[in-house]
């Protein structure tokens, strides 16, 4: 640098402070997982044992199913673990009326069953299977992330009426408190957690106590670092529910567009 072109004293410190004051710097700090195309977001491959048995993994599309059933049906009533490939699903169990084969699901009546020629509809190993139906979602309230659908507003607007149970009707949940959680970074606005938006889709037992210990000491490691490792909110809000890229959904104090 030539004499006379030196940076003003304290310029570096000022730049750092300004960066810390702008939420977009926090956004850029985190190593967020790359997002697939909207029609593939929330689609998973179930492969706990398929490949080992010479069968293609089964495809499951969350956006395709959540129009007909809430998350509670699968992840509470049908006992699917919230984490992928952690449930011992077998063809025998399905045909016996468990998991996907439960009455009201893929039982051969409400939806196709587990006999030929239907096998390839699930066991195709293609996370994009069924993409041609994605266009049906265009009429729903839109967002810029994930499937590009605001599922909470879609539900509340009556555009879908997913079943909340098959046999075990849940008790009415009246707890609708919205929690305010201080952010780790000084200049990042607090995040909010609306219970109502979650209980409309889930059961309390889906989160408590396995994902979130109700006792405060049980969530002492609650941080973005751990969330991005698939813990806490990251169990859902990485590849199924709206992704972490949508910062302002959780941190509403952030300026639009950051």
Short mmCIF file of C-alpha atoms in Angstrom, two decimals:
data_model
loop_
_atom_site.label_atom_id
_atom_site.label_comp_id
_atom_site.label_asym_id
_atom_site.label_seq_id
_atom_site.Cartn_x
_atom_site.Cartn_y
_atom_site.Cartn_z
CA UNK A 1 0.00 0.00 0.00
CA UNK A 2 1.42 3.39 -1.00
CA UNK A 3 1.99 6.08 1.63
CA UNK A 4 -1.12 8.14 2.12
CA UNK A 5 -3.45 5.23 1.25
CA UNK A 6 -3.32 3.58 4.64
CA UNK A 7 -6.65 2.53 6.14
CA UNK A 8 -7.85 4.86 8.90
CA UNK A 9 -6.88 3.79 12.40
CA UNK A 10 -9.52 1.57 13.92
CA UNK A 11 -11.04 0.89 10.49
CA UNK A 12 -10.73 -2.87 10.85
CA UNK A 13 -12.35 -2.82 14.27
CA UNK A 14 -15.21 -0.68 12.96
CA UNK A 15 -15.77 -3.03 10.02
CA UNK A 16 -15.96 -6.01 12.35
CA UNK A 17 -18.45 -4.24 14.60
CA UNK A 18 -20.63 -3.25 11.65
CA UNK A 19 -20.56 -6.80 10.34
CA UNK A 20 -21.63 -8.13 13.73
CA UNK A 21 -24.53 -5.68 13.77
CA UNK A 22 -25.98 -6.94 10.48
CA UNK A 23 -27.96 -10.19 10.64
CA UNK A 24 -26.93 -11.25 7.14
CA UNK A 25 -23.37 -11.74 8.48
CA UNK A 26 -24.75 -14.28 10.94
CA UNK A 27 -26.59 -15.97 8.09
CA UNK A 28 -23.41 -16.22 6.05
CA UNK A 29 -21.50 -17.64 9.00
CA UNK A 30 -23.47 -20.87 9.22
CA UNK A 31 -22.71 -23.79 6.95
CA UNK A 32 -26.27 -24.48 5.80
CA UNK A 33 -26.87 -27.70 3.86
CA UNK A 34 -27.58 -27.23 0.14
CA UNK A 35 -31.24 -27.35 -0.71
CA UNK A 36 -32.68 -29.63 -3.41
CA UNK A 37 -35.25 -28.41 -5.95
CA UNK A 38 -38.67 -27.62 -4.36
CA UNK A 39 -40.26 -30.79 -5.71
CA UNK A 40 -37.60 -32.91 -3.98
CA UNK A 41 -37.48 -31.05 -0.66
CA UNK A 42 -38.76 -33.30 2.10
CA UNK A 43 -38.44 -36.43 -0.02
CA UNK A 44 -36.42 -39.17 1.67
CA UNK A 45 -35.16 -42.64 0.83
CA UNK A 46 -36.00 -45.32 3.37
CA UNK A 47 -33.12 -47.74 3.21
CA UNK A 48 -32.68 -49.36 6.58
CA UNK A 49 -32.53 -52.82 5.04
CA UNK A 50 -33.73 -52.60 1.40
CA UNK A 51 -30.34 -52.47 -0.32
CA UNK A 52 -29.03 -55.29 1.87
CA UNK A 53 -31.89 -57.45 0.60
CA UNK A 54 -31.37 -56.52 -3.04
CA UNK A 55 -34.36 -54.18 -3.18
CA UNK A 56 -34.32 -50.52 -4.19
CA UNK A 57 -34.85 -48.05 -1.32
CA UNK A 58 -38.39 -46.85 -0.76
CA UNK A 59 -39.20 -43.24 -1.59
CA UNK A 60 -41.31 -41.17 0.78
CA UNK A 61 -42.52 -37.71 -0.14
CA UNK A 62 -43.53 -35.56 2.82
CA UNK A 63 -45.24 -32.91 0.69
CA UNK A 64 -47.34 -35.55 -1.03
CA UNK A 65 -48.52 -37.11 2.23
CA UNK A 66 -48.97 -34.04 4.42
CA UNK A 67 -51.91 -32.90 2.34
CA UNK A 68 -53.80 -35.97 3.57
CA UNK A 69 -52.37 -36.61 7.04
CA UNK A 70 -50.69 -34.49 9.67
CA UNK A 71 -47.24 -35.42 10.93
CA UNK A 72 -48.83 -36.83 14.10
CA UNK A 73 -50.43 -39.73 12.24
CA UNK A 74 -47.12 -41.23 11.13
CA UNK A 75 -44.78 -40.00 13.84
CA UNK A 76 -46.99 -40.77 16.81
CA UNK A 77 -49.88 -43.06 16.01
CA UNK A 78 -47.99 -45.27 13.53
CA UNK A 79 -44.78 -45.09 15.59
CA UNK A 80 -42.39 -43.83 12.93
CA UNK A 81 -39.26 -42.44 14.56
CA UNK A 82 -38.67 -38.77 13.79
CA UNK A 83 -35.19 -39.62 12.50
CA UNK A 84 -34.85 -41.29 9.12
CA UNK A 85 -34.06 -45.01 8.96
CA UNK A 86 -34.48 -45.42 12.71
CA UNK A 87 -37.71 -47.45 12.49
CA UNK A 88 -37.66 -51.20 11.88
CA UNK A 89 -40.11 -51.20 8.96
CA UNK A 90 -40.49 -54.56 7.21
CA UNK A 91 -42.70 -55.86 4.42
CA UNK A 92 -44.14 -58.37 6.89
CA UNK A 93 -45.08 -55.61 9.33
CA UNK A 94 -46.64 -53.51 6.59
CA UNK A 95 -48.76 -56.41 5.36
CA UNK A 96 -49.81 -57.08 8.95
CA UNK A 97 -51.30 -53.59 9.18
CA UNK A 98 -48.45 -51.71 10.82
CA UNK A 99 -46.53 -48.63 9.65
CA UNK A 100 -47.40 -47.82 6.01
CA UNK A 101 -49.88 -50.72 5.91
CA UNK A 102 -52.10 -49.38 8.69
CA UNK A 103 -55.82 -49.19 8.07
CA UNK A 104 -56.53 -45.88 6.38
CA UNK A 105 -53.12 -45.77 4.71
CA UNK A 106 -51.60 -48.22 2.22
CA UNK A 107 -54.02 -50.99 3.06
CA UNK A 108 -55.24 -51.64 -0.48
CA UNK A 109 -58.42 -49.64 0.19
CA UNK A 110 -57.58 -46.09 1.21
CA UNK A 111 -54.41 -46.26 -0.91
CA UNK A 112 -52.58 -48.91 -2.93
CA UNK A 113 -51.40 -51.92 -0.96
CA UNK A 114 -48.16 -53.89 -0.73
CA UNK A 115 -48.65 -56.40 -3.52
CA UNK A 116 -47.56 -56.36 -7.13
CA UNK A 117 -47.83 -54.33 -9.33
CA UNK A 118 -47.53 -51.57 -6.72
CA UNK A 119 -44.04 -52.38 -5.40
CA UNK A 120 -42.22 -49.95 -7.71
CA UNK A 121 -44.39 -47.06 -6.56
CA UNK A 122 -42.36 -47.02 -3.37
CA UNK A 123 -39.28 -49.15 -4.00
CA UNK A 124 -37.87 -47.14 -6.91
CA UNK A 125 -34.85 -45.48 -5.30
CA UNK A 126 -35.83 -42.17 -6.87
CA UNK A 127 -36.28 -39.18 -4.48
CA UNK A 128 -37.92 -37.27 -7.33
CA UNK A 129 -40.62 -39.89 -7.89
CA UNK A 130 -44.07 -38.34 -8.22
CA UNK A 131 -42.76 -34.89 -9.20
CA UNK A 132 -45.54 -34.49 -11.77
CA UNK A 133 -48.01 -33.98 -8.90
CA UNK A 134 -46.00 -31.10 -7.47
CA UNK A 135 -47.78 -28.60 -9.68
CA UNK A 136 -50.90 -29.09 -7.56
CA UNK A 137 -49.16 -27.17 -4.76
CA UNK A 138 -48.92 -23.93 -6.75
CA UNK A 139 -52.30 -22.74 -5.47
CA UNK A 140 -51.12 -22.81 -1.83
CA UNK A 141 -49.67 -19.79 0.05
CA UNK A 142 -46.07 -19.43 -1.06
CA UNK A 143 -42.68 -18.95 0.60
CA UNK A 144 -39.19 -18.68 -0.89
CA UNK A 145 -37.74 -21.81 0.71
CA UNK A 146 -38.20 -25.57 0.96
CA UNK A 147 -41.19 -26.70 -1.05
CA UNK A 148 -42.04 -22.99 -1.50
CA UNK A 149 -45.27 -23.68 0.42
CA UNK A 150 -46.37 -22.13 3.71
CA UNK A 151 -48.01 -25.23 5.14
CA UNK A 152 -49.30 -23.53 8.30
CA UNK A 153 -51.21 -20.92 6.30
CA UNK A 154 -52.37 -23.57 3.83
CA UNK A 155 -53.87 -25.57 6.70
CA UNK A 156 -55.43 -22.58 8.45
CA UNK A 157 -56.86 -21.30 5.18
CA UNK A 158 -58.79 -24.56 4.72
CA UNK A 159 -57.03 -25.40 1.47
CA UNK A 160 -56.17 -28.82 2.89
CA UNK A 161 -57.86 -30.87 5.59
CA UNK A 162 -55.37 -33.57 6.63
CA UNK A 163 -56.50 -36.23 9.06
CA UNK A 164 -55.00 -35.78 12.52
CA UNK A 165 -55.56 -39.39 13.59
CA UNK A 166 -56.63 -42.79 12.27
CA UNK A 167 -57.93 -44.55 15.38
CA UNK A 168 -56.42 -42.81 18.41
CA UNK A 169 -58.15 -39.44 18.63
CA UNK A 170 -55.88 -37.04 20.54
CA UNK A 171 -57.07 -34.85 23.37
CA UNK A 172 -57.50 -31.18 22.52
CA UNK A 173 -54.29 -29.29 23.15
CA UNK A 174 -55.00 -25.89 24.64
CA UNK A 175 -51.40 -24.91 25.35
CA UNK A 176 -50.54 -22.33 22.70
CA UNK A 177 -47.80 -20.28 24.35
CA UNK A 178 -45.26 -18.63 22.07
CA UNK A 179 -41.75 -18.80 23.50
CA UNK A 180 -39.12 -16.13 22.94
CA UNK A 181 -35.57 -17.45 22.80
CA UNK A 182 -32.57 -15.15 22.96
CA UNK A 183 -30.09 -15.62 20.12
CA UNK A 184 -26.44 -16.59 20.63
CA UNK A 185 -25.19 -13.55 18.76
CA UNK A 186 -25.58 -10.17 20.43
CA UNK A 187 -26.93 -8.36 17.36
CA UNK A 188 -29.23 -11.13 16.11
CA UNK A 189 -32.88 -10.67 17.18
CA UNK A 190 -34.54 -13.35 19.34
CA UNK A 191 -36.20 -16.38 17.80
CA UNK A 192 -39.79 -17.33 18.56
CA UNK A 193 -41.38 -20.74 18.95
CA UNK A 194 -45.17 -20.83 18.47
CA UNK A 195 -46.57 -23.99 20.04
CA UNK A 196 -49.86 -23.72 18.16
CA UNK A 197 -48.23 -23.85 14.74
CA UNK A 198 -46.59 -27.12 15.79
CA UNK A 199 -49.45 -28.82 17.66
CA UNK A 200 -51.64 -28.32 14.58
CA UNK A 201 -49.36 -30.88 12.93
CA UNK A 202 -47.70 -32.80 15.74
CA UNK A 203 -48.27 -34.36 19.14
CA UNK A 204 -46.47 -33.02 22.21
CA UNK A 205 -44.76 -36.40 22.53
CA UNK A 206 -43.05 -35.91 19.18
CA UNK A 207 -40.79 -33.29 20.72
CA UNK A 208 -40.96 -33.93 24.47
CA UNK A 209 -38.90 -35.31 26.07
CA UNK A 210 -36.70 -36.98 23.44
CA UNK A 211 -35.92 -33.92 21.31
CA UNK A 212 -36.57 -31.17 23.84
CA UNK A 213 -36.32 -31.92 27.53
CA UNK A 214 -39.03 -29.88 29.25
CA UNK A 215 -36.58 -29.08 32.05
CA UNK A 216 -34.42 -26.08 31.16
CA UNK A 217 -31.21 -27.89 32.05
CA UNK A 218 -32.00 -30.46 29.40
CA UNK A 219 -31.71 -27.89 26.62
CA UNK A 220 -28.47 -26.27 27.72
CA UNK A 221 -26.82 -27.33 24.45
CA UNK A 222 -29.54 -25.71 22.34
CA UNK A 223 -27.56 -23.78 19.74
CA UNK A 224 -27.36 -23.25 15.97
CA UNK A 225 -24.26 -25.44 15.84
CA UNK A 226 -26.19 -28.39 17.27
CA UNK A 227 -29.34 -27.61 15.32
CA UNK A 228 -27.33 -27.84 12.09
CA UNK A 229 -26.08 -31.25 13.25
CA UNK A 230 -29.68 -32.47 13.19
CA UNK A 231 -30.51 -31.97 16.86
CA UNK A 232 -33.39 -29.99 18.42
CA UNK A 233 -35.18 -27.99 15.67
CA UNK A 234 -32.81 -29.54 13.14
CA UNK A 235 -34.62 -32.89 13.39
CA UNK A 236 -37.32 -31.34 11.19
CA UNK A 237 -36.11 -27.95 9.99
CA UNK A 238 -33.24 -29.08 7.82
CA UNK A 239 -34.77 -31.28 5.14
CA UNK A 240 -38.51 -31.62 5.86
CA UNK A 241 -40.10 -28.58 7.52
CA UNK A 242 -39.08 -25.16 6.18
CA UNK A 243 -35.26 -25.01 6.15
CA UNK A 244 -32.89 -22.86 8.17
CA UNK A 245 -32.34 -20.64 5.13
CA UNK A 246 -35.66 -18.98 5.99
CA UNK A 247 -34.09 -17.07 8.90
CA UNK A 248 -36.94 -14.58 9.41
CA UNK A 249 -39.49 -17.34 10.07
CA UNK A 250 -37.78 -18.01 13.40
CA UNK A 251 -36.11 -14.62 13.89
CA UNK A 252 -38.93 -12.25 12.84
CA UNK A 253 -36.90 -9.22 13.90
CA UNK A 254 -34.54 -9.71 10.99
CA UNK A 255 -34.90 -7.30 8.12
CA UNK A 256 -36.71 -8.66 5.10
CA UNK A 257 -34.38 -10.06 2.50
CA UNK A 258 -31.46 -10.72 4.84
#
